[in-house]
Amino acid sequence: MSEIKPTDPAATNAGEEKDWAAAKAFFDSLKTRKPRPPKPQYAVTIAVSSRTLFNMVAERKIYEEEGVEKYVTFQQEHENEPLMPGVAFPLVKALMTVNSRLRQLYPDSEELFDIVLMTNNHAQVGVRLINSINHYDLTIERFCMTGGKSPIGYLKAYMTNLYLSKDGEKVTEAIEEGIAAATMFASGDVENQLSDTQLKVAFDGDAVLFSDESEIIVKQHGLDTFFEHEKEFENKPLAQGPLKCFLEALGKLQRKFYAKNERMTCPIRTYLVTARSAASSGARVLKTLRSWGLEIDEALFLAGAPKGPLLQKIRPHIFFDDQMFHIEGAKELGTIAAHVPYGIGQKYHKGELIEQPVKDKK
Amino acid sequence: MDSMVRNPDVKQRDAAQAVVVAVSSDAIFTPEVEQVHGATEPLRKGDAFSFMKAIQVVNERLLTLNSDETLLFDVILLSNDSEEKHSRIIASAKHYGLDIGRFCFCNKEDSIESLQSNNVKLFLSTDTNDVCKALQKGVPAALLYHQTDPHHQTEDQLKVVFSGDVIGSSEEMLHGLREQGFTETQLQGFKTAKGSVKEFAILMGEMRRRFGLEGSPLCTGLMTAWSSRDVCASALKTLRGWGLLVDEAFCLAGAPRSPILNLVRPHIICLDGLYHMEGFTAMS
């Protein structure tokens, strides 16, 4: 079995095998025959926060205006009312669709998506969250409710491949810990228009899949220098960015479909949506991907044109970009956008350097 | 036959109202590899040390809220050590300023009886066999979680985690486990543990309610190791029904538990299903 995560020798010990065996026994014994979650070290683990999975805007308001005790009481009182779907909901459904297809083709494989609910909510709020998960019949069997403490440490413990949250600070912390993460933004009602048979994931290039080294050149020396630089270093692969590993994980799952002759009906499709232009700076990007052994299904070079209209046509379940300017443009036209707070782009807004307040290290 | 010594340095609690916890002396003070006759220096700190400090914080906070509070932790140190070590144990407790109400010195064979006769609400040990035996005899017992990094163990908040796989499983589910390879002894062990966990959970619930959601010196959690989310939800509700509203909840569904426990860092784990998987082979 190919590894999606590095095997930690300390991790595969007898105690863990027993836990795993017990879980297998438990799920096999259930009359409902619900699928058991995959072994974490082989799975592509996606951790979602409660506010990305469900719409908790009204509840959040209570928390902010009336405090945690009133908030928890409110949630308990409304425990049996399912929450409305949140911004990551379509993505979760698409991941479940891919899992069904994978299970059909590879019934004994642990290489599946594993969706984990990672929230710093109080455990008593958890009852409403679980009831809501039950209501929509989502395959989320693992969760961490940390009762107010930061969930970041648990991301590593669950071998998370991607973390999605509405809280930019947590996302930044995760990226600093080396975990692919993005802050999700609401985009209005797009669920009906998204594909329910194919997971579509769109990535920006610089400072998302790749490092921000080239973006630094643009910001500090301008476009002309950037084009010259990219042409000169066309054959030198760019360094990797925070979401490269996630693309890699998607690629490994895609190849499982190709191996069974399902390339044309592969339920995962990836897109590169970059402001680079194909003629002058695109080659380096494609060559870098090739040097990493990664494929991307569609590479779209916009040469500086706005990303919004193109994304509207693609209708991805999620679009990752490091620049808020592009996130806002995507959102305006209904795309589910996720901000990756990484690299030099965070210091600029619409080309202007932002005054950074001195960061308070807690 | 045991010899019970009251600690003159510690205010005696009302044992009928208090949460009487018996802790094995081998857990509070690291057993010495070589017994040096006539040694007088304090014994070295053991695995239960941060637990002892944490319950002191809880007691202090409870008394700050209500100076007449009777629902306090009341610790009995349970020792099977030879007589010559008794005074050294008492002196060490004094040296570290540990809130130990009574010292109970007895033979190993008489330990269970001592626990039963002193209305102990919880017996704590780092030894899963001792915990198993106590549970089998109907004495509520829990495992002192072995910290891989004792320097990071918090001493200003007591963390108690309840294992929920059996609390949250229905009779039908437990029956189904039999067909999947769990033995009759294991399943019987689950039932016994479930009964003893209830009383302690009720006490913890009552104690937890003395404090608000934030800034509490007592933090409670629930963890399910192998079952589905519905079992975890069921355990949450069961505990709630017993008056315990846990702060944290973790549903592992077969994921490795060490990395998670190393972050949760509980002082004690009230076992019902968890340890039966590891300790079982040692028992049989």
Short mmCIF file of C-alpha atoms in Angstrom, two decimals, chain A residues 11 13 15-16 18-31 34 37-40 63 68-69 72 76 79-80 121-127 130-131 133-134 137-149 153-159, chain B residues 157 159 165 169 172-173 176-177 179-182 208 211-214 219-220 222 224-234 236-237 240 244-261 263-265 274 277-281:
data_model
loop_
_atom_site.label_atom_id
_atom_site.label_comp_id
_atom_site.label_asym_id
_atom_site.label_seq_id
_atom_site.Cartn_x
_atom_site.Cartn_y
_atom_site.Cartn_z
CA ALA A 11 3.27 4.93 16.02
CA ASN A 13 2.84 -0.43 18.21
CA GLY A 15 -1.45 -0.94 21.79
CA GLU A 16 -2.52 0.94 18.70
CA LYS A 18 -5.47 -3.31 19.57
CA ASP A 19 -7.36 -0.01 19.41
CA TRP A 20 -7.65 -0.43 15.68
CA ALA A 21 -8.81 -4.04 16.01
CA ALA A 22 -11.41 -3.01 18.58
CA ALA A 23 -12.71 -0.27 16.29
CA LYS A 24 -12.92 -2.68 13.39
CA ALA A 25 -14.77 -5.17 15.59
CA PHE A 26 -17.16 -2.48 16.77
CA PHE A 27 -18.06 -1.19 13.32
CA ASP A 28 -18.31 -4.68 11.88
CA SER A 29 -20.76 -5.57 14.63
CA LEU A 30 -23.11 -2.69 13.91
CA LYS A 31 -26.36 -3.60 12.25
CA LYS A 34 -22.03 2.22 8.40
CA PRO A 37 -13.28 5.41 9.41
CA PRO A 38 -9.93 4.63 7.77
CA LYS A 39 -6.62 4.12 9.55
CA PRO A 40 -5.28 7.64 10.01
CA TYR A 63 -21.26 33.99 22.09
CA VAL A 68 -19.81 31.64 26.71
CA GLU A 69 -22.28 30.51 29.39
CA VAL A 72 -23.61 26.98 25.67
CA GLN A 76 -28.18 22.92 24.71
CA GLU A 79 -29.85 20.61 20.77
CA ASN A 80 -32.43 18.73 18.78
CA ASN A 121 -16.34 24.24 21.39
CA HIS A 122 -17.45 22.98 24.77
CA ALA A 123 -18.39 19.29 24.78
CA GLN A 124 -21.99 20.08 25.74
CA VAL A 125 -22.36 21.97 22.45
CA GLY A 126 -21.07 18.77 20.90
CA VAL A 127 -24.42 17.03 21.35
CA ILE A 130 -23.43 15.29 16.58
CA ASN A 131 -27.21 15.49 16.18
CA ILE A 133 -24.13 15.34 11.68
CA ASN A 134 -26.67 12.55 12.16
CA ASP A 137 -25.96 11.47 7.56
CA LEU A 138 -22.40 12.70 7.20
CA THR A 139 -19.58 10.20 7.62
CA ILE A 140 -17.75 12.02 10.37
CA GLU A 141 -16.82 9.62 13.14
CA ARG A 142 -13.85 11.36 14.70
CA PHE A 143 -13.92 14.60 16.60
CA CYS A 144 -12.07 16.72 19.11
CA MET A 145 -14.03 19.14 21.24
CA THR A 146 -11.44 20.91 23.28
CA GLY A 147 -13.69 22.94 25.58
CA GLY A 148 -12.02 26.28 24.87
CA LYS A 149 -8.43 25.23 24.33
CA GLY A 153 -1.95 20.48 18.73
CA TYR A 154 -4.63 17.93 17.93
CA LEU A 155 -4.22 18.53 14.21
CA LYS A 156 -0.83 16.86 14.32
CA ALA A 157 -2.08 14.12 16.61
CA TYR A 158 -4.74 13.24 14.04
CA MET A 159 -2.21 13.42 11.18
CA GLN B 157 -5.87 22.32 37.08
CA LYS B 159 -7.92 16.93 34.67
CA ASP B 165 -16.96 3.21 25.04
CA SER B 169 -22.85 1.42 24.27
CA GLU B 172 -27.32 -4.75 21.99
CA MET B 173 -24.00 -3.25 20.97
CA GLY B 176 -22.63 -7.68 19.26
CA LEU B 177 -19.06 -7.29 20.49
CA GLU B 179 -19.45 -12.10 18.26
CA GLN B 180 -16.49 -10.01 17.21
CA GLY B 181 -13.96 -11.60 19.48
CA PHE B 182 -14.39 -9.80 22.81
CA ARG B 208 -17.52 20.72 38.68
CA PHE B 211 -17.23 26.47 39.18
CA GLY B 212 -18.11 28.32 35.97
CA LEU B 213 -17.37 27.22 32.42
CA GLU B 214 -14.12 29.14 32.29
CA CYS B 219 -11.58 20.04 34.01
CA THR B 220 -13.51 16.95 32.96
CA LEU B 222 -14.82 12.14 27.81
CA THR B 224 -14.18 6.98 23.29
CA ALA B 225 -11.42 4.83 21.84
CA TRP B 226 -13.07 2.52 19.35
CA SER B 227 -16.78 3.27 19.06
CA SER B 228 -18.74 5.46 16.69
CA ARG B 229 -19.85 9.05 17.26
CA ASP B 230 -23.29 7.90 18.42
CA VAL B 231 -21.74 6.00 21.30
CA CYS B 232 -19.80 9.12 22.27
CA ALA B 233 -22.97 11.21 22.09
CA SER B 234 -24.79 8.62 24.17
CA LEU B 236 -22.18 12.49 26.86
CA LYS B 237 -25.89 12.29 27.60
CA ARG B 240 -25.12 14.52 31.82
CA LEU B 244 -21.62 15.56 35.00
CA LEU B 245 -21.31 18.04 32.15
CA VAL B 246 -17.90 17.30 30.69
CA ASP B 247 -15.83 20.11 29.23
CA GLU B 248 -13.97 18.18 26.54
CA ALA B 249 -14.90 15.24 24.34
CA PHE B 250 -12.81 13.13 22.00
CA CYS B 251 -14.06 10.43 19.70
CA LEU B 252 -11.15 8.47 18.31
CA ALA B 253 -12.95 5.68 16.44
CA GLY B 254 -9.81 3.56 16.28
CA ALA B 255 -7.27 6.36 15.79
CA PRO B 256 -4.11 5.96 17.91
CA ARG B 257 -4.84 7.26 21.39
CA SER B 258 -1.34 8.10 22.67
CA PRO B 259 -0.85 11.26 20.61
CA ILE B 260 -4.25 12.52 21.74
CA LEU B 261 -3.77 11.59 25.40
CA LEU B 263 -2.10 16.47 24.49
CA VAL B 264 -5.10 16.04 26.75
CA ARG B 265 -2.72 15.18 29.64
CA LEU B 274 -9.98 1.61 27.46
CA MET B 277 -7.70 -3.90 25.86
CA GLU B 278 -4.22 -3.40 27.23
CA GLY B 279 -4.45 -4.76 30.75
CA PHE B 280 -6.40 -7.82 29.83
CA THR B 281 -3.55 -10.05 28.77
#
